[in-house]
Each structure stands twice: as structure tokens, then as C-alpha cells.
mmCIF file of C-alpha atoms and ligand atoms in Angstrom:
data_model
loop_
_atom_site.group_PDB
_atom_site.id
_atom_site.type_symbol
_atom_site.label_atom_id
_atom_site.label_comp_id
_atom_site.label_asym_id
_atom_site.label_seq_id
_atom_site.Cartn_x
_atom_site.Cartn_y
_atom_site.Cartn_z
ATOM 1 C CA MET A 1 0.000 0.000 0.000
ATOM 2 C CA ALA A 2 1.229 3.459 -0.862
ATOM 3 C CA GLN A 3 2.412 5.735 1.894
ATOM 4 C CA PRO A 4 -0.604 7.689 3.132
ATOM 5 C CA ARG A 5 -0.410 11.413 2.548
ATOM 6 C CA VAL A 6 -1.546 14.459 4.404
ATOM 7 C CA VAL A 7 -3.574 16.459 1.902
ATOM 8 C CA SER A 8 -4.503 20.102 2.396
ATOM 9 C CA ILE A 9 -7.401 21.502 0.395
ATOM 10 C CA HIS A 10 -9.405 24.629 -0.018
ATOM 11 C CA TYR A 11 -13.032 23.849 -0.659
ATOM 12 C CA THR A 12 -16.430 25.403 -1.096
ATOM 13 C CA LEU A 13 -19.439 23.237 -0.381
ATOM 14 C CA THR A 14 -22.818 23.923 -1.944
ATOM 15 C CA ASN A 15 -26.077 21.988 -1.895
ATOM 16 C CA ASP A 16 -28.312 20.996 -4.805
ATOM 17 C CA GLN A 17 -29.941 24.423 -4.690
ATOM 18 C CA GLY A 18 -26.578 26.106 -5.180
ATOM 19 C CA GLU A 19 -26.540 27.554 -1.681
ATOM 20 C CA GLU A 20 -23.121 27.782 -0.083
ATOM 21 C CA LEU A 21 -23.027 25.667 3.083
ATOM 22 C CA ASP A 22 -19.392 25.909 4.036
ATOM 23 C CA SER A 23 -16.140 27.211 2.680
ATOM 24 C CA SER A 24 -12.517 27.219 3.720
ATOM 25 C CA ARG A 25 -11.952 30.178 1.420
ATOM 26 C CA VAL A 26 -12.846 32.813 3.947
ATOM 27 C CA GLU A 27 -10.565 35.166 5.757
ATOM 28 C CA GLY A 28 -8.854 33.642 8.746
ATOM 29 C CA ARG A 29 -9.458 30.043 7.738
ATOM 30 C CA GLU A 30 -6.668 27.637 6.959
ATOM 31 C CA PRO A 31 -6.997 24.970 4.300
ATOM 32 C CA LEU A 32 -8.515 21.726 5.546
ATOM 33 C CA SER A 33 -5.887 19.026 6.108
ATOM 34 C CA TYR A 34 -6.705 15.358 6.342
ATOM 35 C CA LEU A 35 -4.838 12.088 6.630
ATOM 36 C CA GLU A 36 -5.574 9.655 3.829
ATOM 37 C CA GLY A 37 -7.262 6.394 4.756
ATOM 38 C CA ALA A 38 -8.232 7.561 8.234
ATOM 39 C CA GLN A 39 -11.858 8.568 7.581
ATOM 40 C CA ASN A 40 -11.022 12.174 8.436
ATOM 41 C CA ILE A 41 -13.304 13.376 5.648
ATOM 42 C CA ILE A 42 -16.311 11.871 3.878
ATOM 43 C CA SER A 43 -15.419 8.965 1.599
ATOM 44 C CA GLY A 44 -16.883 10.479 -1.573
ATOM 45 C CA LEU A 45 -14.611 13.464 -1.316
ATOM 46 C CA GLU A 46 -11.523 11.540 -0.313
ATOM 47 C CA SER A 47 -11.781 9.025 -3.152
ATOM 48 C CA ALA A 48 -12.034 11.856 -5.687
ATOM 49 C CA LEU A 49 -8.798 13.287 -4.313
ATOM 50 C CA ASN A 50 -6.827 10.024 -4.261
ATOM 51 C CA GLU A 51 -4.628 10.663 -7.275
ATOM 52 C CA LYS A 52 -4.598 14.441 -7.046
ATOM 53 C CA SER A 53 -1.630 16.597 -6.310
ATOM 54 C CA SER A 54 -0.824 20.140 -5.351
ATOM 55 C CA GLY A 55 -2.442 22.708 -7.645
ATOM 56 C CA ASP A 56 -5.160 20.384 -8.958
ATOM 57 C CA GLN A 57 -8.663 21.813 -9.041
ATOM 58 C CA LEU A 58 -11.786 19.746 -9.318
ATOM 59 C CA LYS A 59 -15.508 19.684 -8.794
ATOM 60 C CA VAL A 60 -16.848 16.705 -6.901
ATOM 61 C CA THR A 61 -20.469 15.662 -6.471
ATOM 62 C CA VAL A 62 -21.039 13.383 -3.493
ATOM 63 C CA ALA A 63 -24.226 11.335 -3.074
ATOM 64 C CA PRO A 64 -25.591 10.931 0.479
ATOM 65 C CA ALA A 65 -24.318 7.340 0.698
ATOM 66 C CA ASP A 66 -20.749 8.567 0.196
ATOM 67 C CA GLY A 67 -21.341 11.655 2.293
ATOM 68 C CA TYR A 68 -23.217 11.951 5.572
ATOM 69 C CA GLY A 69 -25.622 9.106 4.903
ATOM 70 C CA GLU A 70 -29.328 8.981 4.256
ATOM 71 C CA VAL A 71 -31.774 10.493 6.708
ATOM 72 C CA ASN A 72 -32.653 7.951 9.384
ATOM 73 C CA GLU A 73 -36.288 8.525 10.349
ATOM 74 C CA GLU A 74 -35.710 6.808 13.670
ATOM 75 C CA LEU A 75 -33.443 9.656 14.681
ATOM 76 C CA ILE A 76 -36.333 12.103 14.345
ATOM 77 C CA GLN A 77 -38.488 11.826 17.426
ATOM 78 C CA PRO A 78 -40.616 13.751 19.884
ATOM 79 C CA VAL A 79 -39.342 14.351 23.390
ATOM 80 C CA PRO A 80 -41.258 15.903 26.276
ATOM 81 C CA ARG A 81 -40.886 19.644 26.491
ATOM 82 C CA THR A 82 -39.779 19.170 30.082
ATOM 83 C CA ALA A 83 -36.517 17.786 28.705
ATOM 84 C CA PHE A 84 -35.639 21.388 27.890
ATOM 85 C CA GLU A 85 -35.876 22.655 31.414
ATOM 86 C CA GLY A 86 -34.315 26.059 31.805
ATOM 87 C CA VAL A 87 -34.603 26.927 28.118
ATOM 88 C CA GLU A 88 -37.076 29.776 27.742
ATOM 89 C CA THR A 89 -37.663 29.812 24.028
ATOM 90 C CA ILE A 90 -37.504 26.701 21.866
ATOM 91 C CA GLU A 91 -37.753 27.236 18.147
ATOM 92 C CA PRO A 92 -37.287 25.093 15.061
ATOM 93 C CA GLY A 93 -33.696 25.236 13.870
ATOM 94 C CA MET A 94 -32.188 25.541 17.330
ATOM 95 C CA GLN A 95 -29.426 23.106 18.180
ATOM 96 C CA PHE A 96 -28.733 21.428 21.464
ATOM 97 C CA GLN A 97 -26.160 19.034 22.737
ATOM 98 C CA ALA A 98 -27.885 15.941 24.055
ATOM 99 C CA GLN A 99 -26.391 13.282 26.279
ATOM 100 C CA THR A 100 -26.908 9.877 24.733
ATOM 101 C CA PRO A 101 -25.583 6.405 25.554
ATOM 102 C CA GLY A 102 -23.155 6.890 22.678
ATOM 103 C CA GLY A 103 -21.849 10.177 24.036
ATOM 104 C CA PRO A 104 -22.755 13.807 23.446
ATOM 105 C CA GLN A 105 -24.631 14.447 20.239
ATOM 106 C CA ILE A 106 -25.935 17.542 18.486
ATOM 107 C CA VAL A 107 -29.682 17.495 17.885
ATOM 108 C CA ARG A 108 -31.769 20.025 15.990
ATOM 109 C CA VAL A 109 -35.274 21.124 16.866
ATOM 110 C CA VAL A 110 -37.616 20.537 13.929
ATOM 111 C CA GLU A 111 -41.030 21.140 15.474
ATOM 112 C CA VAL A 112 -42.398 22.570 18.687
ATOM 113 C CA ALA A 113 -45.816 21.656 20.085
ATOM 114 C CA ASP A 114 -47.439 22.323 23.466
ATOM 115 C CA GLU A 115 -46.211 19.204 25.179
ATOM 116 C CA THR A 116 -43.517 17.898 22.909
ATOM 117 C CA VAL A 117 -40.515 19.021 20.936
ATOM 118 C CA THR A 118 -39.530 17.024 17.865
ATOM 119 C CA ILE A 119 -35.804 16.678 17.525
ATOM 120 C CA ASP A 120 -33.623 15.386 14.715
ATOM 121 C CA ALA A 121 -30.317 13.746 15.566
ATOM 122 C CA ASN A 122 -29.313 13.127 11.957
ATOM 123 C CA HIS A 123 -26.229 14.899 10.708
ATOM 124 C CA PRO A 124 -27.421 18.242 9.287
ATOM 125 C CA LEU A 125 -26.117 17.182 5.869
ATOM 126 C CA ALA A 126 -27.669 13.698 5.916
ATOM 127 C CA GLY A 127 -29.713 12.992 2.809
ATOM 128 C CA GLN A 128 -28.107 15.801 0.855
ATOM 129 C CA THR A 129 -26.152 15.609 -2.362
ATOM 130 C CA LEU A 130 -23.053 17.682 -1.810
ATOM 131 C CA HIS A 131 -21.119 19.688 -4.362
ATOM 132 C CA PHE A 132 -17.514 20.498 -3.598
ATOM 133 C CA ASP A 133 -15.329 22.901 -5.475
ATOM 134 C CA VAL A 134 -11.863 21.847 -4.395
ATOM 135 C CA GLU A 135 -8.288 22.944 -4.871
ATOM 136 C CA VAL A 136 -5.406 20.851 -3.581
ATOM 137 C CA VAL A 137 -3.084 23.254 -1.802
ATOM 138 C CA GLU A 138 -0.406 20.906 -0.571
ATOM 139 C CA THR A 139 0.391 17.232 -0.108
ATOM 140 C CA ARG A 140 3.108 15.537 1.889
ATOM 141 C CA ASP A 141 3.819 12.069 3.244
ATOM 142 C CA ALA A 142 2.222 11.399 6.606
ATOM 143 C CA THR A 143 4.583 10.815 9.506
ATOM 144 C CA ASP A 144 4.597 7.496 11.362
ATOM 145 C CA GLU A 145 3.093 9.225 14.364
ATOM 146 C CA GLU A 146 0.236 10.690 12.334
ATOM 147 C CA GLN A 147 -0.518 7.264 10.870
ATOM 148 C CA GLU A 148 -0.533 5.769 14.326
ATOM 149 C CA HIS A 149 -2.893 8.457 15.659
ATOM 150 C CA GLY A 150 -5.141 8.569 12.603
ATOM 151 C CA HIS A 151 -5.071 12.339 12.294
ATOM 152 C CA VAL A 152 -2.955 15.238 11.100
ATOM 153 C CA HIS A 153 -0.534 16.945 13.445
HETATM 154 ZN ZN1 ZN B 1 -2.060 12.761 17.472
#
């Protein structure tokens, strides 16, 4: 197997409607660096960058299956409003950190009724086709330590 690389990219992410969701090309932001083969970034983006080198530019479309997954309806569920004790106003779109058996998780409020609040624990980009406009800024061989840790130093 080839030596894994650390790849640094600038990217702009848009959805199917052409709305910009995220970009590294804003003032004060560094390029995104990831370690190959370590699931640091979504698989659909990483596989498109496999053979790319510094200076390459590409547009990548990533289906939900190769991105943040499909929406899991079981992760959308009502909870009693009393679970939000101490929160004065609860509105759709708000995000909370919930304690779950699997650790802390971000949930979004999708609907608010008298007695219940419907929350969605899916990744905000689940179910979405993602469009990346990417430029490879730099690549280098990963160090042994980075490979051991599974992330970029
Ligand atoms: Zn480390």
C-alpha cells in the first residue's frame, strides 16, 4: 500500500440548490488538512482526491451514501418539552447538545408543540447531495506518528 499522505485543500461546499453551506476560502481560515485512509473526511470526497496533487482543481459531487448518509427517520423523534428545562424559548432550527448512551450528540429542533418538541439527531447534511469545489493546496507524506494516531498533526 502506498504511503498515506496528508492532503490540504481549499473547498467550497454547496447543496443541490446552489446555496453555499461551508467554505474554507474565507478570511482567517486555513486549508482543511486530512490524513488519507483515516476517515477524516467523507469517503466520496476523499476518493475523488486520491490521485490528485498540489495545484489540482476539481468539482466533486457526493451522493448521500458517500457523504453523511441517508436520513434515518428513527433519529427524528418527539421528546417531552420538560426535557428542555431552563430553556425559555424553543424554536425550530435551534441546536442542542444531548447526552446519549453513545456520548454527546448535536440534535436540531424541527417542530415545537405544546407538550412535545420534535428533535432530529441526523447529521445536518444527511440525505443531501453535496457539491464540492476543491483545490489541492499541498500534499506531503504522513509521519509514522500521524498514521498511528489517525489524524494530522
Ligand atoms: Zn495525534
